[in-house]
PDB file of C-alpha atoms in Angstrom:
ATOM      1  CA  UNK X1022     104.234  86.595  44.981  1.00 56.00           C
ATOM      2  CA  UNK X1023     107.861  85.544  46.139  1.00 60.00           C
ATOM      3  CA  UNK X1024     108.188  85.107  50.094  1.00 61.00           C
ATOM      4  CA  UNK X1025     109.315  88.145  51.580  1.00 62.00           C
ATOM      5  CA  UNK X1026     113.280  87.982  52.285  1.00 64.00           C
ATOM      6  CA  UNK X1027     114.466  88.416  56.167  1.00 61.00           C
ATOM      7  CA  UNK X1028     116.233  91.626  56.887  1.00 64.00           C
ATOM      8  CA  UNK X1029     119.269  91.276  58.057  1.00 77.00           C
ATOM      9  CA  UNK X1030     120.077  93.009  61.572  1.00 85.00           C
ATOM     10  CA  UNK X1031     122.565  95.861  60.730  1.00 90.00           C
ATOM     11  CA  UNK X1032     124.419  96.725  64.175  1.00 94.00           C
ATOM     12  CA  UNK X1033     125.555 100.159  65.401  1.00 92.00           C
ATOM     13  CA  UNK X1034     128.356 101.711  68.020  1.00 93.00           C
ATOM     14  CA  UNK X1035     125.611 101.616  70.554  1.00 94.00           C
ATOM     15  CA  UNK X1036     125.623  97.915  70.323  1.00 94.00           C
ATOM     16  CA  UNK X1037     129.156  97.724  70.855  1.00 94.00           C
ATOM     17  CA  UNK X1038     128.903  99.724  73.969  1.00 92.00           C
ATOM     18  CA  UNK X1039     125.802  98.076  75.376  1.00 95.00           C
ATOM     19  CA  UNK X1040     127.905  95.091  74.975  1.00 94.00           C
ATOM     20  CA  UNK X1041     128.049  93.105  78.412  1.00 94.00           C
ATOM     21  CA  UNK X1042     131.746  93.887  80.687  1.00 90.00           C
ATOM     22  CA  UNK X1043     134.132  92.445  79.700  1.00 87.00           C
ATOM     23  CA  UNK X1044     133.080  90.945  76.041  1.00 93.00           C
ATOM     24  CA  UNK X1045     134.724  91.946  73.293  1.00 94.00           C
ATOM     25  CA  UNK X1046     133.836  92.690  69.570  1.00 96.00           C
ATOM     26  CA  UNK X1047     134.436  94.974  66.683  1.00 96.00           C
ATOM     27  CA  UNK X1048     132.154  96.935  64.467  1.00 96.00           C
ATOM     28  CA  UNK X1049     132.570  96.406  60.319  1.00 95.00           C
ATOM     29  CA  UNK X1050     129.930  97.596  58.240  1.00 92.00           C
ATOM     30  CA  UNK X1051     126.920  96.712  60.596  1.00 93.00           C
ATOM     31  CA  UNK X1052     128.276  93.331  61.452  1.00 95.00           C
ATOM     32  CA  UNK X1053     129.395  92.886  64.700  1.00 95.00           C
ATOM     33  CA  UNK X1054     132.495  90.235  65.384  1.00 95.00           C
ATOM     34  CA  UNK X1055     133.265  88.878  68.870  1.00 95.00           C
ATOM     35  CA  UNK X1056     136.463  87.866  69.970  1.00 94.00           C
ATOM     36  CA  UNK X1057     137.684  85.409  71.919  1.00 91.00           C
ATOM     37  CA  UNK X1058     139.693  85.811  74.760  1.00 91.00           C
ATOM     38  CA  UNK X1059     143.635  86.131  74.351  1.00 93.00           C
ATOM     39  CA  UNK X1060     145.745  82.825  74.977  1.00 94.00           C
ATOM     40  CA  UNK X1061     148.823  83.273  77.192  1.00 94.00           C
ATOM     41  CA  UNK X1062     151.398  83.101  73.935  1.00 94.00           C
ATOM     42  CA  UNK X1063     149.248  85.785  72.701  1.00 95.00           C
ATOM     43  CA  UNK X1064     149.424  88.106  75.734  1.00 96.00           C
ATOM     44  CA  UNK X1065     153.355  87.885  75.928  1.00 96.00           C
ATOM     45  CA  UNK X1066     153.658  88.655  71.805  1.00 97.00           C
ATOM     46  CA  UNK X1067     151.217  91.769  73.245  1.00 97.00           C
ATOM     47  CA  UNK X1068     153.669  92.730  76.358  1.00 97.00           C
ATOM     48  CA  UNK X1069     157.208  92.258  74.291  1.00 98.00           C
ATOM     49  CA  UNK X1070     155.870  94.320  71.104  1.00 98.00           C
ATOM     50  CA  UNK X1071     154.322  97.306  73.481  1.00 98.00           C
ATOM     51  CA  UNK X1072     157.282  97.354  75.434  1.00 98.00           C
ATOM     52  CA  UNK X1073     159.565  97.590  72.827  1.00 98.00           C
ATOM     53  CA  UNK X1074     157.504 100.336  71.076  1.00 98.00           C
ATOM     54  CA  UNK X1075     156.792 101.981  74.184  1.00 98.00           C
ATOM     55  CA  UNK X1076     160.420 101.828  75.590  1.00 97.00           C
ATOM     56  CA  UNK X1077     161.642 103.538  71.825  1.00 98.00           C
ATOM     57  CA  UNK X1078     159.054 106.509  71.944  1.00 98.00           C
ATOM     58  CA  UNK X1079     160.194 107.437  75.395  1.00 97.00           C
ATOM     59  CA  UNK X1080     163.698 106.843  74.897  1.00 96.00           C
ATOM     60  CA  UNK X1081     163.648 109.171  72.103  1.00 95.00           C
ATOM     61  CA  UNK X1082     161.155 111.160  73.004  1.00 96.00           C
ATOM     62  CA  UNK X1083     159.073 110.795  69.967  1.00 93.00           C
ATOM     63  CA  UNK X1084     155.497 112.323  69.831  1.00 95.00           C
ATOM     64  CA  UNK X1085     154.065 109.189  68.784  1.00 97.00           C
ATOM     65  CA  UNK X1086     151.402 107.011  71.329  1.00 98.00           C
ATOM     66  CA  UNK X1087     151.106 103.876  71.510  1.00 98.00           C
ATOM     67  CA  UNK X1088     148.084 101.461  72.452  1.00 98.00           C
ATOM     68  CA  UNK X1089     147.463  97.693  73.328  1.00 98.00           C
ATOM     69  CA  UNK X1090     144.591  96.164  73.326  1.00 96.00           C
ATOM     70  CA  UNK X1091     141.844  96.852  73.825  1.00 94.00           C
ATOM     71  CA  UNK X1092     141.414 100.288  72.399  1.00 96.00           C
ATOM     72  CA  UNK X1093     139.142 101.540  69.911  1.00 96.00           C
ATOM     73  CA  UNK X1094     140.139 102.705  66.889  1.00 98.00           C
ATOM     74  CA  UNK X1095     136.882 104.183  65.089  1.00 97.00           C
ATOM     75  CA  UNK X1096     138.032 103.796  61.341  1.00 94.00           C
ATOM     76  CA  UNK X1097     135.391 106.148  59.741  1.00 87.00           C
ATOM     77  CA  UNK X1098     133.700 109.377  60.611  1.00 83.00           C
ATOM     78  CA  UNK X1099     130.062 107.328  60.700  1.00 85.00           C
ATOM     79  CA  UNK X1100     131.015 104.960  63.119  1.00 84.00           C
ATOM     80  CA  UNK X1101     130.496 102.495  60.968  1.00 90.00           C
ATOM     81  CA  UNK X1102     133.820 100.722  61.513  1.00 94.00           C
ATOM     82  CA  UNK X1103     135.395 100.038  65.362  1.00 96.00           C
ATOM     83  CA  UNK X1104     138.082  97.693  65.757  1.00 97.00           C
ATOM     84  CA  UNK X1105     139.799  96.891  68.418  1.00 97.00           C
ATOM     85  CA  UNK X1106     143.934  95.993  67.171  1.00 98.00           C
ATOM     86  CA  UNK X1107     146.200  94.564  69.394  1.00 98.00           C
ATOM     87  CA  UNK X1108     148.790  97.499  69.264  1.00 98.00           C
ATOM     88  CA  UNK X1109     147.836 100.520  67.688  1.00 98.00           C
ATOM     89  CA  UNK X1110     150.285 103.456  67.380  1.00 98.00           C
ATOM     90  CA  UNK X1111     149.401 107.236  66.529  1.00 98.00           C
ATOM     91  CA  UNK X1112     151.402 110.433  65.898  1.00 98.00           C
ATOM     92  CA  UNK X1113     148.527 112.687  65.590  1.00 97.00           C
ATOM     93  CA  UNK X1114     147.355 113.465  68.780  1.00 96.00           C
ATOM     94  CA  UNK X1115     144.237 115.355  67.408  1.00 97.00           C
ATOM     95  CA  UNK X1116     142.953 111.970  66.620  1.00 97.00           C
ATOM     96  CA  UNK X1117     142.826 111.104  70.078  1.00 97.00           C
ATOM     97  CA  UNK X1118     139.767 111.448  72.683  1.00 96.00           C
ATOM     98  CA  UNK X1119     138.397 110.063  75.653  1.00 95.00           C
ATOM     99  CA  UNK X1120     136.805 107.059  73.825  1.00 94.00           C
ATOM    100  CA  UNK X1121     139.999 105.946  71.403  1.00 96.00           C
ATOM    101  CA  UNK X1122     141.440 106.735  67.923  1.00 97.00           C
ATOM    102  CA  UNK X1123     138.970 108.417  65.269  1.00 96.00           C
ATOM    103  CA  UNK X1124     140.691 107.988  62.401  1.00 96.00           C
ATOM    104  CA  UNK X1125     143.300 105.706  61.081  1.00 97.00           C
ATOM    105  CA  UNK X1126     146.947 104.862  63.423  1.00 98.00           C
ATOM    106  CA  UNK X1127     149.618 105.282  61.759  1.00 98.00           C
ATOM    107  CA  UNK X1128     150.947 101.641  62.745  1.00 98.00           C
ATOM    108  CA  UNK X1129     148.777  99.115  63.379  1.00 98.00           C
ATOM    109  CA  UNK X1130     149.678  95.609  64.560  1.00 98.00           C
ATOM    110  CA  UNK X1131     147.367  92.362  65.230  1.00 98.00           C
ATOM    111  CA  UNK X1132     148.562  88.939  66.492  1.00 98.00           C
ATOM    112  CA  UNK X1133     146.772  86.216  64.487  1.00 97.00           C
ATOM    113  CA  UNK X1134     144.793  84.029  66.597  1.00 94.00           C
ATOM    114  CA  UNK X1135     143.274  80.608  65.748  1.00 90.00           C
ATOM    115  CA  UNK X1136     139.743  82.394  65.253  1.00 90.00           C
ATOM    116  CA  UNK X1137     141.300  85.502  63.649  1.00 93.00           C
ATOM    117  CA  UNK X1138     143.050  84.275  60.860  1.00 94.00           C
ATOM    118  CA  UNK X1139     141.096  85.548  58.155  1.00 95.00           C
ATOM    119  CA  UNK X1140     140.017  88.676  59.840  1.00 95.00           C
ATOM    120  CA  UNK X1141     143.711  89.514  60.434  1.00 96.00           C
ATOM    121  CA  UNK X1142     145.353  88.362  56.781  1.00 97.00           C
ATOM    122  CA  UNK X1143     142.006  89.541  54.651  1.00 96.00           C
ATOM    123  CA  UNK X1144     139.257  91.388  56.079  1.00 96.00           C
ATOM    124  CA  UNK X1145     141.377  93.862  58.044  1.00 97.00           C
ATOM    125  CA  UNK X1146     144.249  94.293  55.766  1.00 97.00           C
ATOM    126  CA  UNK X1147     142.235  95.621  52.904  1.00 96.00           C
ATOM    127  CA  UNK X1148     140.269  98.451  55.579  1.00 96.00           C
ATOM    128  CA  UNK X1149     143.803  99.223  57.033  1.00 97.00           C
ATOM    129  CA  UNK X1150     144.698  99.939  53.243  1.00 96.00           C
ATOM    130  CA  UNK X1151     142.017 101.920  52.496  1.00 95.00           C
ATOM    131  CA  UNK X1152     141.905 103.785  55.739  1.00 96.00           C
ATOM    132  CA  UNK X1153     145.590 104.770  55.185  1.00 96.00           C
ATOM    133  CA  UNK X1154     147.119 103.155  58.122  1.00 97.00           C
ATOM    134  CA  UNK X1155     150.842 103.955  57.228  1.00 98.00           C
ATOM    135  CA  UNK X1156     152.507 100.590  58.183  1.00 98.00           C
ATOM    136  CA  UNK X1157     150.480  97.056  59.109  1.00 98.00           C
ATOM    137  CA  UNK X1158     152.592  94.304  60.451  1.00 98.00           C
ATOM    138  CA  UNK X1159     150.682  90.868  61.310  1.00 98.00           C
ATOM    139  CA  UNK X1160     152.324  88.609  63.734  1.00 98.00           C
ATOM    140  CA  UNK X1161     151.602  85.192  63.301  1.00 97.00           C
ATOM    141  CA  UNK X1162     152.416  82.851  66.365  1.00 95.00           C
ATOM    142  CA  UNK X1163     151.711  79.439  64.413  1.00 94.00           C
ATOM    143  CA  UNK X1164     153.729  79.855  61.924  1.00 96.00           C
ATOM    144  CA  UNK X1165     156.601  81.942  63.572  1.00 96.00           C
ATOM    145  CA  UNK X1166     156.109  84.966  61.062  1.00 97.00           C
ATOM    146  CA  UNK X1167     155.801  88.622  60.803  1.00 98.00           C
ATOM    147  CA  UNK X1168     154.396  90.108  57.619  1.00 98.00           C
ATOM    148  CA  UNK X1169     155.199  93.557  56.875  1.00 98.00           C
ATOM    149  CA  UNK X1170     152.949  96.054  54.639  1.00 98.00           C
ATOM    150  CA  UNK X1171     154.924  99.317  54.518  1.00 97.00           C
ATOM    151  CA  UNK X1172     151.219 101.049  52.796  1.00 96.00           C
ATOM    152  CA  UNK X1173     152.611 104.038  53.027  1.00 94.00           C
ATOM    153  CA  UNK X1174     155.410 103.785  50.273  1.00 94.00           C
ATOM    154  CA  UNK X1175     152.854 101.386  48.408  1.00 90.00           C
ATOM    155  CA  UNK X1176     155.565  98.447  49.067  1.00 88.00           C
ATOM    156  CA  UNK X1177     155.532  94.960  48.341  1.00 93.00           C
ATOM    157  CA  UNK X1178     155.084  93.314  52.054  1.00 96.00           C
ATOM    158  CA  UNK X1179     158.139  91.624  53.709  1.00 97.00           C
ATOM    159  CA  UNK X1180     158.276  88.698  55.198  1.00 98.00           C
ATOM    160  CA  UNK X1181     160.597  87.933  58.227  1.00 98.00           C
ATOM    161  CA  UNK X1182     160.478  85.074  60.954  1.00 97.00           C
ATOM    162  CA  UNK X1183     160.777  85.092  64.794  1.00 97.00           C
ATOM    163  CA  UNK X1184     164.763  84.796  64.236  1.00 97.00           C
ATOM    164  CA  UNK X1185     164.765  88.210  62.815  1.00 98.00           C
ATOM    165  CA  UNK X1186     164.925  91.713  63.263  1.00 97.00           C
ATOM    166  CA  UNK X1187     162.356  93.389  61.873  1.00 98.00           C
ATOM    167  CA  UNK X1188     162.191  97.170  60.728  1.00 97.00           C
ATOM    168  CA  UNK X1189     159.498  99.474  61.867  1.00 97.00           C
ATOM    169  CA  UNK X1190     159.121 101.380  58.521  1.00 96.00           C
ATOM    170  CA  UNK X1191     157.327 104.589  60.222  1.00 96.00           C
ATOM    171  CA  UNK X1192     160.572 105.124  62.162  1.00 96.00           C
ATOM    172  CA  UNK X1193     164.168 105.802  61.291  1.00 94.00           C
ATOM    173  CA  UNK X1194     166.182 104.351  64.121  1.00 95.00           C
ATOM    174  CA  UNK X1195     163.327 100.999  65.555  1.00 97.00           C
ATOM    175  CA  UNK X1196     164.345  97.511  64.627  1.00 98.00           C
ATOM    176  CA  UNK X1197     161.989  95.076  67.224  1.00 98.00           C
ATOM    177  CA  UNK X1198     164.449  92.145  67.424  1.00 97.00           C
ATOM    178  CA  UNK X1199     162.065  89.027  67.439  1.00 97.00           C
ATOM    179  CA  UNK X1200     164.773  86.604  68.986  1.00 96.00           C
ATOM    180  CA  UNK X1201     164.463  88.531  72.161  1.00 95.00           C
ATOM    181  CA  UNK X1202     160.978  87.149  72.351  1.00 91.00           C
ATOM    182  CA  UNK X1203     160.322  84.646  75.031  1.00 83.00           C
ATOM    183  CA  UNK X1204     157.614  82.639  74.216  1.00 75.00           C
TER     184      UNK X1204
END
């Protein structure tokens, strides 16, 4: 008789919340992923991307919200998927309650860390897809790059650098102009 295989531990929302202050992870299929604490570069890409989406929605006053970091976004109905992106932005406000987003933003954007690369360019790019996320930009800090997936109109992503001006596709009249950026 063959040895009996280990089980492996399949984690749930409650483990997530039992988590201790202060430590942060996200949810994907029963795996849990912890992330490391923001760098300072990575903080200021946060603070000059909210404030420039922020600053347009009230400006013109658009119905849109926006979120940084952390907020939950609960991806599926079962729980089964929590991330936390570093800006989130959502139009319909019936997906919002007191604990986050259920359902999929209609913007989302991460900053790619050292210990996020994959996550960011792979793992979360294909749920954003398949959640319907309208429009995915990841920022890249290393290499000075913003990739744009415009998933709503099924586009080809762009590719622009921190010398740029860069399109939000999910709004007429937003350009984020990346030279602005203080880093």
């Amino acid at each position: 008789m063959p040895p009996a295989l280990a089980q492996e531990r399949r984690y749930t929302i409650d483990d997530i919340y039992s988590l201790p202050e202060g430590r942060r992870a996200e949810l994907i299929n029963g795996q849990i992923y912890y992330m490391a604490p923001p760098s300072r570069k990575h903080q200021e890409m946060l603070s000059f991307l909210h404030a420039a989406i922020y600053n347009h929605i009230t400006l013109s006053k658009g119905k849109c919200k926006v979120y940084p970091a952390p907020f939950a976004v609960f991806l599926c109905e079962d729980d089964s998927k929590y991330l936390e992106p570093d800006i989130s932005v959502i139009c319909d406000k019936s997906k919002l309650d007191e604990h986050g987003c259920k359902g999929a933003p209609d913007w989302i954007i991460e900053i790619v860390s050292p210990g996020s690369r994959r996550m960011d360019y792979y793992t979360k790019l294909s749920l954003y897809r398949s959640a319907n996320v309208r429009e995915y930009w990841i920022v890249d800090p290393m290499k000075q790059t913003i990739l744009v997936y415009d998933m709503e109109h099924d586009s080809a992503p762009a590719i622009y650098s921190f010398t740029d001006s860069v399109k939000v596709n999910i709004y007429e009249d937003l350009w984020i102009d990346f030279r602005k950026l203080d880093l």
